[in-house]
CSV table of C-alpha atoms in Angstrom, one decimal:
chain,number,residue,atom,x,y,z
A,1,UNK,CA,22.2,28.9,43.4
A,2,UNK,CA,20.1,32.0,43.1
A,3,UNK,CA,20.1,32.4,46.9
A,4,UNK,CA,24.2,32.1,46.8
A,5,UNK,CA,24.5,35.1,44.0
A,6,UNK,CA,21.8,37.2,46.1
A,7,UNK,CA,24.2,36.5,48.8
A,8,UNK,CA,27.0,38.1,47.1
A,9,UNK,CA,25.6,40.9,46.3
A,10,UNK,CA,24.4,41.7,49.5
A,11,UNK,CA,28.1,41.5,51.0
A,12,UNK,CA,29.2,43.5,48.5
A,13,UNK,CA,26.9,46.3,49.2
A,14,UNK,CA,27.5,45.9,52.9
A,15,UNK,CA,30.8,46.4,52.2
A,16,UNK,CA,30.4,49.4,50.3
A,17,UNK,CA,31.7,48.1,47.0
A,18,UNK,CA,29.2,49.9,44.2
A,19,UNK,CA,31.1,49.4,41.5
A,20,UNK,CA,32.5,46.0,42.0
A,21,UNK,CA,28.3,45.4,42.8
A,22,UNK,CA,27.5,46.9,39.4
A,23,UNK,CA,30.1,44.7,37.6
A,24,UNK,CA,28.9,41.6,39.2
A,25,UNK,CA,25.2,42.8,38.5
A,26,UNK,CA,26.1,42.9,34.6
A,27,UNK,CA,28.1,39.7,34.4
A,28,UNK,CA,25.0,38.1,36.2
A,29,UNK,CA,22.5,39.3,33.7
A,30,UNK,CA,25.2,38.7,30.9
A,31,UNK,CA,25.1,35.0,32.0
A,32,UNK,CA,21.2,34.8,32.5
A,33,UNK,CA,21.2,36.3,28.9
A,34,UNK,CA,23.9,33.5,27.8
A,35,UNK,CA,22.2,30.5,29.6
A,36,UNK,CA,19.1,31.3,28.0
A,37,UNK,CA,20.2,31.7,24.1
A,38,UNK,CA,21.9,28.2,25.2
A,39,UNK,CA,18.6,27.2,26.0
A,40,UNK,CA,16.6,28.1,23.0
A,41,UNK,CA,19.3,27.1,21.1
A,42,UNK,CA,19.0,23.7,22.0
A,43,UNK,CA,15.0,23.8,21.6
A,44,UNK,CA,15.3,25.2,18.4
A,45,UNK,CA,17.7,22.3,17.2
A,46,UNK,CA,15.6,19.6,18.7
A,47,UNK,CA,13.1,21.1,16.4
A,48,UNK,CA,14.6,21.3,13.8
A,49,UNK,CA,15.8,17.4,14.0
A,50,UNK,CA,12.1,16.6,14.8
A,51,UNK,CA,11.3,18.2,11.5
A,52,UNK,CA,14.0,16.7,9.6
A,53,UNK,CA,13.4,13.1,11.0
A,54,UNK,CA,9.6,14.1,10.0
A,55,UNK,CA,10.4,15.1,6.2
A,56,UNK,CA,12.9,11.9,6.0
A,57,UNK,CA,10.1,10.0,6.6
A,58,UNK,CA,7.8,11.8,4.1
A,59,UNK,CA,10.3,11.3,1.6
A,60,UNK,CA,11.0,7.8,2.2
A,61,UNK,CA,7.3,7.2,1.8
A,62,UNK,CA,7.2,9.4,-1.2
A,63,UNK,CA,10.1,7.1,-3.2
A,64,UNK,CA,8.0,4.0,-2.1
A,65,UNK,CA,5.2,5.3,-3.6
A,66,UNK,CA,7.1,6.5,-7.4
A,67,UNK,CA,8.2,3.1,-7.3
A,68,UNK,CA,5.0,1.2,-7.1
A,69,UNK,CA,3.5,4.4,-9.5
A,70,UNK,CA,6.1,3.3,-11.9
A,71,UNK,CA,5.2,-0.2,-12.3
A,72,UNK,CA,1.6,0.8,-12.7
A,73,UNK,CA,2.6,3.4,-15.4
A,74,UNK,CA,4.7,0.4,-17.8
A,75,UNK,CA,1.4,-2.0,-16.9
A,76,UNK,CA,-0.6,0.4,-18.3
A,77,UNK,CA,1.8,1.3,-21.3
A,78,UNK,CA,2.2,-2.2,-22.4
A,79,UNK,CA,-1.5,-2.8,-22.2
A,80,UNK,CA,-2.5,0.6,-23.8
A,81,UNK,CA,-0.1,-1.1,-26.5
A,82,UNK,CA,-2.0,-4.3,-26.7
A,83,UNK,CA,-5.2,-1.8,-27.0
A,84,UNK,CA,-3.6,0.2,-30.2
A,85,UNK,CA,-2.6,-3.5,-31.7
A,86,UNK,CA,-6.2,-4.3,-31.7
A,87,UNK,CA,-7.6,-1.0,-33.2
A,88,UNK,CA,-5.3,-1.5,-35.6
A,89,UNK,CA,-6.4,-5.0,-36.6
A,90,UNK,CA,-10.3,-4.0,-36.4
A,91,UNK,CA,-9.2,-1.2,-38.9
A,92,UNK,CA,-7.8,-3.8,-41.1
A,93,UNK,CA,-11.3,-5.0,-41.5
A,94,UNK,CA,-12.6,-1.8,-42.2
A,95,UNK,CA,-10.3,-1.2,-44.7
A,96,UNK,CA,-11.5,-4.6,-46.8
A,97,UNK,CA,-9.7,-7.4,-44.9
A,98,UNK,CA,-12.1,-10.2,-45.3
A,99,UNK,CA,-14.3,-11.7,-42.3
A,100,UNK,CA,-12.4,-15.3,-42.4
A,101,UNK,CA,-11.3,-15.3,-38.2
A,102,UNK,CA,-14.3,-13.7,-36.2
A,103,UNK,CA,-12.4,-15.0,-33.1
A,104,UNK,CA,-9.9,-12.7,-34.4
A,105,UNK,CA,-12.1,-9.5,-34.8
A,106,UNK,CA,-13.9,-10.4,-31.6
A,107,UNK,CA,-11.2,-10.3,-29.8
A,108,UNK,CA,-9.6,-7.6,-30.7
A,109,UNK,CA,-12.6,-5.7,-31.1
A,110,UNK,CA,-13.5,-6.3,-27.0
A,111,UNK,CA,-9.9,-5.4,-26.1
A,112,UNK,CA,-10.6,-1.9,-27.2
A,113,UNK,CA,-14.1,-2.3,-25.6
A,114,UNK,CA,-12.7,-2.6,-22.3
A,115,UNK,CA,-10.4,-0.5,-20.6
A,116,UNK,CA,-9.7,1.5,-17.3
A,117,UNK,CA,-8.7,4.9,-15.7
A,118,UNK,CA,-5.3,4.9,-14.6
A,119,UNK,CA,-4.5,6.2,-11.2
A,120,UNK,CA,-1.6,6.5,-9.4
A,121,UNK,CA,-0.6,5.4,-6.2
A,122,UNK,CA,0.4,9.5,-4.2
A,123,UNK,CA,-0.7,8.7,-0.9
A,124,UNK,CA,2.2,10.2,0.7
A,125,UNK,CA,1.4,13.5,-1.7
A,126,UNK,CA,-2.2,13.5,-0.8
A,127,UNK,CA,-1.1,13.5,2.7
A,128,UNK,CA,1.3,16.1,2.5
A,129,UNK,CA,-1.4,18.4,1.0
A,130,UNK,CA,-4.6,17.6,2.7
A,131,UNK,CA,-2.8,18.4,6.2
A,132,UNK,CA,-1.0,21.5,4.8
A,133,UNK,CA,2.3,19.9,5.7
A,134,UNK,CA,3.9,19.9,1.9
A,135,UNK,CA,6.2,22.6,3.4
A,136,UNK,CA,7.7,20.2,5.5
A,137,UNK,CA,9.5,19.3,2.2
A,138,UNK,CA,12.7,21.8,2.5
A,139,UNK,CA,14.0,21.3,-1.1
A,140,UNK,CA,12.3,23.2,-3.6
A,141,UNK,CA,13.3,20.8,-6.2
A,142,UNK,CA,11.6,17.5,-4.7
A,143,UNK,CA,8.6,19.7,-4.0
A,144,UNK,CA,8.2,21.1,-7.8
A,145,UNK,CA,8.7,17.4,-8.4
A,146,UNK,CA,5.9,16.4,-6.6
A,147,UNK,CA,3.7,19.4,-8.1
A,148,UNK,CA,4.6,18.7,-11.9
A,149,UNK,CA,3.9,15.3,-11.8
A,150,UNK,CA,0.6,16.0,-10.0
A,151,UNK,CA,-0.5,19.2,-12.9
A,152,UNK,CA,0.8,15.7,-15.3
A,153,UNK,CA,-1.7,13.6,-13.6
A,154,UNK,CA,-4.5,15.7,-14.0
A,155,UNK,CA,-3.8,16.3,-17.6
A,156,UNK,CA,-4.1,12.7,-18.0
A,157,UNK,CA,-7.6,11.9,-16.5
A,158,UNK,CA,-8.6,14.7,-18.7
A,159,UNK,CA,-7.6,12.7,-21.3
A,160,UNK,CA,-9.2,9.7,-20.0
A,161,UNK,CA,-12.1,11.8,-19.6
A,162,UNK,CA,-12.2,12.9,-23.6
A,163,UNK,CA,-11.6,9.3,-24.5
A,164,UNK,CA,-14.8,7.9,-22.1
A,165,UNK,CA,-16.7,10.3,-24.0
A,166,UNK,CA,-15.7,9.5,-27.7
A,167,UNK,CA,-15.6,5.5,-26.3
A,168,UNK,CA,-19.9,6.0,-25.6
A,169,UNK,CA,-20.6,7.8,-28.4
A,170,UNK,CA,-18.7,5.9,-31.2
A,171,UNK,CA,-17.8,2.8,-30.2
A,172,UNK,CA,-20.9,1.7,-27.7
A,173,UNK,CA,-23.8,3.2,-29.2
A,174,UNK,CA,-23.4,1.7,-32.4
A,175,UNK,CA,-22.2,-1.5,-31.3
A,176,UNK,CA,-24.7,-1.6,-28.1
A,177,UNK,CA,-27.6,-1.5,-31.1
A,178,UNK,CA,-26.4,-3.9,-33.7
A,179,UNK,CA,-24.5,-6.7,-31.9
A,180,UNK,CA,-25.6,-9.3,-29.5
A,181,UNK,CA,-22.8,-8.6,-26.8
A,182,UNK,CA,-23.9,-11.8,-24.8
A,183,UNK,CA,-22.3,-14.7,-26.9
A,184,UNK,CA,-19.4,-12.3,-28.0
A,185,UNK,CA,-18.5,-11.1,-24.3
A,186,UNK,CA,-18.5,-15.4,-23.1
A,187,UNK,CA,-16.5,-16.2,-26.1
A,188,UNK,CA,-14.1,-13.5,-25.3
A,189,UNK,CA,-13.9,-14.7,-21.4
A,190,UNK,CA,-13.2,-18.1,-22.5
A,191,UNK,CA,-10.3,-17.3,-25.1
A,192,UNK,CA,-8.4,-14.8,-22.7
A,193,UNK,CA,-8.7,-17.2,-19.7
A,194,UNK,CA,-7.8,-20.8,-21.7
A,195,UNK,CA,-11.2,-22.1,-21.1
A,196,UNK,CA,-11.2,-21.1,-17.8
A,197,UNK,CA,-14.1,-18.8,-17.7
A,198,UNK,CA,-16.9,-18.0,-20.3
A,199,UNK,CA,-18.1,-20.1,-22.9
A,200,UNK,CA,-17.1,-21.3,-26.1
A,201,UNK,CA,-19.9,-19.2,-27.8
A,202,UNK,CA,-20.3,-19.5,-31.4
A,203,UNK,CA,-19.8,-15.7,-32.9
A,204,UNK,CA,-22.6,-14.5,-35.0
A,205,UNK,CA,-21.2,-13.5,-38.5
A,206,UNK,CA,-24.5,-11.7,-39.5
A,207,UNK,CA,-24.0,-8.9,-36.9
A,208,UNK,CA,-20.3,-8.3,-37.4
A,209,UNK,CA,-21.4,-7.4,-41.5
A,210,UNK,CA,-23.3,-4.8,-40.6
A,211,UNK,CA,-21.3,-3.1,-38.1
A,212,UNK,CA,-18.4,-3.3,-40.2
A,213,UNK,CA,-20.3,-0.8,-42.7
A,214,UNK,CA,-21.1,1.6,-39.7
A,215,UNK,CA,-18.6,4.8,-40.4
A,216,UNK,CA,-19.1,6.3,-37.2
A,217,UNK,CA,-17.9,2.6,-35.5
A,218,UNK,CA,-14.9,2.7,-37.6
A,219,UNK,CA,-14.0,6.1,-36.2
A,220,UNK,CA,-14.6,4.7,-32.7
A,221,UNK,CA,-11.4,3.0,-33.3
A,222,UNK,CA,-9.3,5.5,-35.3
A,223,UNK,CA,-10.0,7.4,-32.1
A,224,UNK,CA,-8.8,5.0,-29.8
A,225,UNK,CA,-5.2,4.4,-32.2
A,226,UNK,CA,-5.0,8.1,-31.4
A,227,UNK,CA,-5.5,8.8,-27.8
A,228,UNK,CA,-4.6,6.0,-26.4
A,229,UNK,CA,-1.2,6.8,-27.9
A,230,UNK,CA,-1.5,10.1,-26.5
A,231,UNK,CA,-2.2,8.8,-23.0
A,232,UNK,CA,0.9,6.3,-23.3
A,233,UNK,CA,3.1,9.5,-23.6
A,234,UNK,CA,1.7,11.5,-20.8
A,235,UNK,CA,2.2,7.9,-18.7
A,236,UNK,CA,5.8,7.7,-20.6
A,237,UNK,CA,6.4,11.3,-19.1
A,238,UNK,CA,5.1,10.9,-15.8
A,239,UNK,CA,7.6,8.0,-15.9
A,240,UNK,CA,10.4,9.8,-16.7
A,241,UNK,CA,9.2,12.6,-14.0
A,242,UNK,CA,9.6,9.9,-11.5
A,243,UNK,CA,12.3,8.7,-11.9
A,244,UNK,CA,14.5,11.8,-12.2
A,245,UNK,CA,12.7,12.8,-8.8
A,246,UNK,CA,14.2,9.5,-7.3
A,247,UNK,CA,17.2,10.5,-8.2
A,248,UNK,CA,16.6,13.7,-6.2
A,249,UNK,CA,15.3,12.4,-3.0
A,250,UNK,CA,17.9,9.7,-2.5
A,251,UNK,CA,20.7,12.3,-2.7
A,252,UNK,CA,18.3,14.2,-0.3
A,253,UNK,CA,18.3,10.9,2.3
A,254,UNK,CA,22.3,10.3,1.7
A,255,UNK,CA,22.5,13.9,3.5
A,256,UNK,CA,21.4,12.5,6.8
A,257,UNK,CA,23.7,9.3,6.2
């Protein structure tokens, strides 16, 4: 082809023809100049479907992921619940319920004892940050999502983080020095699993007297009505959070449909 327009222009110089050369000439480069816009054109729109298919795919893992989050989040709710319930009832006692069901105040008393950190389930975030691709996400609104929710998160384990602290000092320390945990801990095991686990310990009344006089104890679970309440409405939030950023990245996906 190039040897075919090189001929052309040769014949047409031959021939004495400058300005019909000079037209030719221009309508050459004028195509050369046309063929390769066409060219990056195309490149720059396989690109830019490369990068779309690439975010579709990030934000089809990132609505997996709010979904599972958001069944952890009303697991942890309800049994945050369950852990305000039983603060509650060991209050009761404090505040001159007598000491008939030490099953009862056992129970509800290692309910409170034990407890874990939430943490959710943002791989697909964590990706998008740790390799510097969270700009891959092209609407603004999704990506804010992403970024409130995360600010959210962190405001909860600091939470968590107050609560560990006030969970050792209060409720631990005292309990750690006047009750026999060991018969306490097997009974527990054996209510909470039918008989499956533990053992049907016989609870110590003696202990559960003393402890019951213990201010600092009692505050242990004031404490716990309080920030566990707190932490089931930053979960309740994060929740909501979610789920309006759902709403955002399907109408995102139904773009490409």
């Amino acid at each position: 082809m190039i040897k075919f327009f090189r001929n052309i222009r040769k014949n047409m110089l031959n021939e004495g023809k400058t300005s019909k050369y000079l037209k030719y000439a221009i309508g050459e480069i004028v195509l050369v100049v046309i063929g390769i816009l066409i060219a990056l054109q195309i490149n720059n729109n396989n690109e830019a479907n490369k990068a779309r298919t690439k975010e579709l795919h990030y934000l089809k893992n990132i609505k997996t992921d709010l979904l599972l989050n958001i069944e952890n989040i009303n697991n942890f709710i309800e049994t945050r619940k369950t852990k305000i319930h039983s603060a509650n009832m060991v209050l009761e006692y404090y505040e001159g319920k007598p000491l008939t069901n030490l099953k009862d105040l056992n129970s509800n008393l290692l309910n409170v004892y034990i407890w874990h950190k939430f943490y959710q389930i943002n791989n697909t975030f964590l990706e998008l940050t740790n390799s510097g691709n969270l700009a891959t996400i092209s609407n603004d609104s999704i990506k804010n999502g992403l970024l409130n929710i995360d600010a959210l998160y962190k405001e909860l384990k600091g939470e968590e983080e107050h609560y560990r602290f006030d969970t050792e000092v209060l409720l631990y320390e005292p309990s750690f020095s006047t009750l026999d945990l060991n018969p306490l801990t097997k009974k527990y095991m054996f209510d909470v699993s039918n008989g499956q686990v533990g053992e049907n310990a016989e609870i110590p009344r003696e202990n559960f007297e003393i402890l019951l006089k213990d201010t600092k104890h009692k505050n242990g679970f004031v404490m716990a009505v309080y920030e566990f309440t707190i932490m089931n409405g930053q979960l309740e939030r994060m929740k909501d959070m979610s789920e309006k950023l759902i709403e955002l990245i399907v109408k995102e996906l139904k773009k490409d449909t």
